Structures are given as C-alpha cells and as structure tokens.
Short mmCIF file of C-alpha atoms in Angstrom, two decimals:
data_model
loop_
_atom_site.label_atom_id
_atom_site.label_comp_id
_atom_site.label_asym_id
_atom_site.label_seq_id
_atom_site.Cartn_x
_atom_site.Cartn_y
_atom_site.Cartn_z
CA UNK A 1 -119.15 65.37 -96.76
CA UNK A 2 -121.24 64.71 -93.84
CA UNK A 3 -120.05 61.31 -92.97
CA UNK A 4 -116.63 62.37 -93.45
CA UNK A 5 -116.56 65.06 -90.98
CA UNK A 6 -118.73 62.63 -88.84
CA UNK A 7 -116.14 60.03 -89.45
CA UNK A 8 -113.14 62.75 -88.49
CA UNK A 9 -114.77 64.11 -85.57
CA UNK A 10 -114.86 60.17 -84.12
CA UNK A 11 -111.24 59.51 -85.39
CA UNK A 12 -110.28 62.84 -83.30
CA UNK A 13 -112.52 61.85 -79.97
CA UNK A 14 -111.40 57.97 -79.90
CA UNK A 15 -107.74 59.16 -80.26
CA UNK A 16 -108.22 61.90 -77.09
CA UNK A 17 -109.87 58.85 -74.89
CA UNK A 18 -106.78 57.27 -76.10
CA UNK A 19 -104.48 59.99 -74.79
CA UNK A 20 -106.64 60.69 -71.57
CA UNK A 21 -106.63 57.24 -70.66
CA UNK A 22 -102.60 56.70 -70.78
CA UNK A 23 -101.94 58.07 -67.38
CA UNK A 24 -98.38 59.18 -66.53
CA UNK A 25 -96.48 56.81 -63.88
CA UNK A 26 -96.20 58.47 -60.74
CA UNK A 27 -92.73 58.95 -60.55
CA UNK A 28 -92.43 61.66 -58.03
CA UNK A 29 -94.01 59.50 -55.42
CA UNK A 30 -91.93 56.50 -56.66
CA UNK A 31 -89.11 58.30 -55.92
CA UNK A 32 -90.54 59.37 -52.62
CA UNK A 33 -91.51 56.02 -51.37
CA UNK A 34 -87.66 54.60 -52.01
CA UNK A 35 -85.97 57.43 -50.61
CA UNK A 36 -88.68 56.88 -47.47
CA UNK A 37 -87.50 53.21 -47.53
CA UNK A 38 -83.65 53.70 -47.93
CA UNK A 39 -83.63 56.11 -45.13
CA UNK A 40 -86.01 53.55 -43.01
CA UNK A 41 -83.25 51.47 -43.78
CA UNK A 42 -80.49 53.61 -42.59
CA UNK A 43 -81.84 54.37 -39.29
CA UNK A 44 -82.00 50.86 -39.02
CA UNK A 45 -85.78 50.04 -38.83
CA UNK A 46 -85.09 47.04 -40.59
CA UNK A 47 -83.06 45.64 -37.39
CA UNK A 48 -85.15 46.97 -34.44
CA UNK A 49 -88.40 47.28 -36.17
CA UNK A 50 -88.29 44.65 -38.81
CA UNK A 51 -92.29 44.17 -38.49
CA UNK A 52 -92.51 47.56 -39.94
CA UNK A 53 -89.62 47.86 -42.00
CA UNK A 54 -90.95 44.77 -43.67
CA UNK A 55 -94.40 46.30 -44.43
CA UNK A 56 -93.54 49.15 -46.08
CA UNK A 57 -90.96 47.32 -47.96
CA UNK A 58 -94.08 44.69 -49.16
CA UNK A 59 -96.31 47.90 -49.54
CA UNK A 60 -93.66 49.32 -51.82
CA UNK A 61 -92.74 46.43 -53.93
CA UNK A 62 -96.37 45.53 -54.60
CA UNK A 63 -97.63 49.26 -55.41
CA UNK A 64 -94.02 48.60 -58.18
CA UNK A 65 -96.01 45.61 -59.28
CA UNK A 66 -98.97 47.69 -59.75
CA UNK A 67 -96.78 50.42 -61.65
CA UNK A 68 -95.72 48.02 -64.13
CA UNK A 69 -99.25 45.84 -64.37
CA UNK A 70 -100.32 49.65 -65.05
CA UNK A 71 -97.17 50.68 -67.82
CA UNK A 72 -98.09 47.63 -70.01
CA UNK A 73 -101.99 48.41 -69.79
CA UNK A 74 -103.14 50.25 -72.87
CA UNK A 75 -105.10 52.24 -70.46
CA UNK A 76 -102.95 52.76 -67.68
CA UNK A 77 -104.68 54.20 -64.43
CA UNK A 78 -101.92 54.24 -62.21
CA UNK A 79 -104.46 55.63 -58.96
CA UNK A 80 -104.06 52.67 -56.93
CA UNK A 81 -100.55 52.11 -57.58
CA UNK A 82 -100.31 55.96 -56.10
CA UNK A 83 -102.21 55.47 -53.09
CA UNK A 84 -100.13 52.41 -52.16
CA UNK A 85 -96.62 54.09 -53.13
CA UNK A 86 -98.11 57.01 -50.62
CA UNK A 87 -98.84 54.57 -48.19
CA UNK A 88 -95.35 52.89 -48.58
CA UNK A 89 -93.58 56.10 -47.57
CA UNK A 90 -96.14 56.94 -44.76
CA UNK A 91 -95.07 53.34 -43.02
CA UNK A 92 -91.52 53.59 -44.00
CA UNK A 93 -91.22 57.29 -42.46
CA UNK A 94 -92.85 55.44 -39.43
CA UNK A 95 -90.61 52.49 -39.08
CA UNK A 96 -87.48 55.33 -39.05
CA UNK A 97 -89.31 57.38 -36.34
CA UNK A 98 -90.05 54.30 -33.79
CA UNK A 99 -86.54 53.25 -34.38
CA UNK A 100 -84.92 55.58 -31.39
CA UNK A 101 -87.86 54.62 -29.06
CA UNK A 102 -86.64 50.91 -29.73
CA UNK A 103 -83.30 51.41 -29.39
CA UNK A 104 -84.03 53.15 -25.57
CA UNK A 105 -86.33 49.68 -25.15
CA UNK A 106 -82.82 47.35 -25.67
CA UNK A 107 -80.79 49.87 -23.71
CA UNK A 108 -83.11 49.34 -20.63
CA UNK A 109 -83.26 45.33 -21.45
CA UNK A 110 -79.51 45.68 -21.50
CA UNK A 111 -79.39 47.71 -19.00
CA UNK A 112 -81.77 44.84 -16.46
CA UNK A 113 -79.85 42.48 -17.93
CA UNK A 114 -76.36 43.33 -16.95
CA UNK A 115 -78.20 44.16 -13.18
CA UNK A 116 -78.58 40.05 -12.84
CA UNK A 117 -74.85 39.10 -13.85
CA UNK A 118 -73.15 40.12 -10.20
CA UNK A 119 -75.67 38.32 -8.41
CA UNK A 120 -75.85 35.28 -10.44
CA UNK A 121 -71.26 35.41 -10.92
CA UNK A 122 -71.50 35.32 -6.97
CA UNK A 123 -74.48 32.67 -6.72
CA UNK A 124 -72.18 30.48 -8.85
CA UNK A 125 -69.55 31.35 -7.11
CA UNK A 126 -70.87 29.91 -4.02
CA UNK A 127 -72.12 26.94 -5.50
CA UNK A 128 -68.38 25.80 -6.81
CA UNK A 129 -66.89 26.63 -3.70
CA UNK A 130 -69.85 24.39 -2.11
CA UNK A 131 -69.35 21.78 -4.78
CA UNK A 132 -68.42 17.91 -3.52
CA UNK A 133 -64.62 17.26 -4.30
CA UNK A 134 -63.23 14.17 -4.43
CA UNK A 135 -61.62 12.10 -6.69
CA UNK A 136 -62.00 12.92 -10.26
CA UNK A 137 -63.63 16.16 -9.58
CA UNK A 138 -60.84 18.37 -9.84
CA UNK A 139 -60.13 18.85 -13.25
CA UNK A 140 -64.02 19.50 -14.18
CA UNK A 141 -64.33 21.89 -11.17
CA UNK A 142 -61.32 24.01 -12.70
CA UNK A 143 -62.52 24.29 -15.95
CA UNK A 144 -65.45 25.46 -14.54
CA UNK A 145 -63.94 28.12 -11.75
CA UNK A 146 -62.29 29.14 -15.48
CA UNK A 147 -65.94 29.31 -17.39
CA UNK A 148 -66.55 31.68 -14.44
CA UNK A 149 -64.08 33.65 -14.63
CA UNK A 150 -63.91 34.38 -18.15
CA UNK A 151 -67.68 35.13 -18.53
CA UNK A 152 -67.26 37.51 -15.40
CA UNK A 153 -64.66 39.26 -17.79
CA UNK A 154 -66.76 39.29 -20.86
CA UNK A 155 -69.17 41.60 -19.31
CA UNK A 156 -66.92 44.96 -20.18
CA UNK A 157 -67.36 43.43 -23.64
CA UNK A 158 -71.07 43.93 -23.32
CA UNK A 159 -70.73 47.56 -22.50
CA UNK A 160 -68.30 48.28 -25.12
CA UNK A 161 -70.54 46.71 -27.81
CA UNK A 162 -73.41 48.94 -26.73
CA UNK A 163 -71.37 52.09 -26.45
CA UNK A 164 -70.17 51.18 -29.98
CA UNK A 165 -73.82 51.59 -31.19
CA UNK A 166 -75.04 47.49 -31.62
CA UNK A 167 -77.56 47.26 -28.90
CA UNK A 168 -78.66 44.13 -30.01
CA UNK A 169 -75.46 41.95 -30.35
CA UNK A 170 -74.56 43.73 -26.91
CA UNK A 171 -78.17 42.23 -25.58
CA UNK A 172 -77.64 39.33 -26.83
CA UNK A 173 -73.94 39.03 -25.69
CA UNK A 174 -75.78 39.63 -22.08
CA UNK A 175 -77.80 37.24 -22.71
CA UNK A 176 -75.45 34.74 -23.30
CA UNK A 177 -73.66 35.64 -20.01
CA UNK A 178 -76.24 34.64 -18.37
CA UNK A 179 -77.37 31.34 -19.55
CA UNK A 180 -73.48 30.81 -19.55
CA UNK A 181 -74.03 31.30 -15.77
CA UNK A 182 -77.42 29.36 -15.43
CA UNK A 183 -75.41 26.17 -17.14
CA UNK A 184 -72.92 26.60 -15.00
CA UNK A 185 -74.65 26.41 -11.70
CA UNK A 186 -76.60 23.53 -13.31
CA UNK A 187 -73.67 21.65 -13.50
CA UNK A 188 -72.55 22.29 -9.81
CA UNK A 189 -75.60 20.90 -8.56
#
C-alpha cells in the first residue's frame, strides 16, 4: 500500500508541474500592444515617423512569434513574449505622441520652402528676359516663359495640399517647384 500511495502522490505532483508549467498567453497585453499599434497607425506615425512606427511594429510581430514558439511548447512560459508585447505598446504609444511634433517640423520646412519660390520665380525671371535671342531661340524661350508661369501658379496648390492635412506631398510638391525653377535657370544660362 505504501508504494501505491507513493506512486499516487508522484502521479498527482508530476501532473501539477504539468499544469503550473502551461502558462496562459498573455492576451490582455496582446490586445494592448495592437490597439497601441493601430492607433500609432492612425495618427500616422507610420508616415512621419516610420523609424518608430517600424520598431514597434518588428517589436510586436516578433514578441507574436514568441507567443506562438510559447503556445506549441509543452511548457509554455510566455514571460518574455510579455515583456516584449509591453515594450511593443510602450514604442507604439511613442511613435503616435512624436507624430504632432513632426508634423510642426514639415510645416516649418514647408513653410522655408515656399519663402525661396518668389525669389527664385523672379531670379528666373530675369534670367529669360536676359536670355540671347536669335534665331531658333524663340520657340524654346516660350516654352520656358510657360514652365515659369505655370510653376508660379502651382504654388496655391502647395498651400491647399497642406491645409488639406498632407504635409508631406505638399513638401514635396514645394520641393518640386523649386528644382522646377533651378532647371529652369540652368537652361537659360
């Protein structure tokens, strides 16, 4: 009788280790970290801080990897995997907070930006008024009095795509304006 109470007893112990060891998945801070990421997401971190968008998204999918590693382990310890999904929503949360700091950066670069265009419209300008004519030159010179014109018109469009809420295209449509200008005045020379 000895050995079989012995024998129960270690039956009984081995299948509590069993039930200890299965940990639980950590589904409340699964669900944390995603919602952390989707609203990264929506406040668009993943366009004006993609560097950090992009690390909590890696942080996120590999602390998933972990979950799973963990859900097919007989003994699941699903610790790590926790600390990492925590860590995923800290640098998420983080990306959506330095998102409106950003977007005041590209308002100010937009803002510089469309500061050069007058100057550099009138500089070239000056230079097609100052440009050699003669023959063959007159058909090139009013295509490019028309380039002129038309990107001295397409700055409202920057404005209006900034106002509209797409700082970047607008910088980059300001941009464009003025290397439009720079090749311009190249070509007068």
């Amino acid at each position: 009788m000895n050995s079989k109470l012995i024998t129960s007893i270690f039956v009984v112990l081995a299948m509590a280790l069993l039930f200890v060891g299965c940990g639980e998945v950590p589904q409340a801070e699964v669900d944390a970290a995603k919602a952390a990421l989707d609203a990264a997401k929506a406040a668009e971190a993943d366009k004006y801080v993609p560097d950090m968008y992009n690390a909590a998204k890696r942080t996120l999918d590999n602390a998933m990897a972990m979950v799973a590693e963990e859900q097919d382990a007989m003994f699941g310890n699903f610790d790590e995997a926790t600390v990492q999904l925590q860590k995923a929503q800290t640098d998420a949360k983080g990306a959506a907070a330095a998102v409106p700091g950003k977007k005041e950066e590209v308002k100010g670069e937009i803002d510089a930006l469309l500061a050069q265009i007058p100057g550099l419209v009138n500089e070239t300008k000056m230079k097609w008024k100052k440009a050699p004519r003669g023959k063959g030159t007159h058909e090139p010179l009013k295509l490019i009095k028309a380039d002129i014109e038309a990107t001295e018109a397409s700055v409202a469009g920057v404005s209006a795509t900034a106002e509209s809420g797409d700082l970047l295209a607008a910088k980059k449509q300001a941009q464009d304006i003025i290397n439009k200008l720079n090749k311009l005045q190249a070509e007068l020379q």
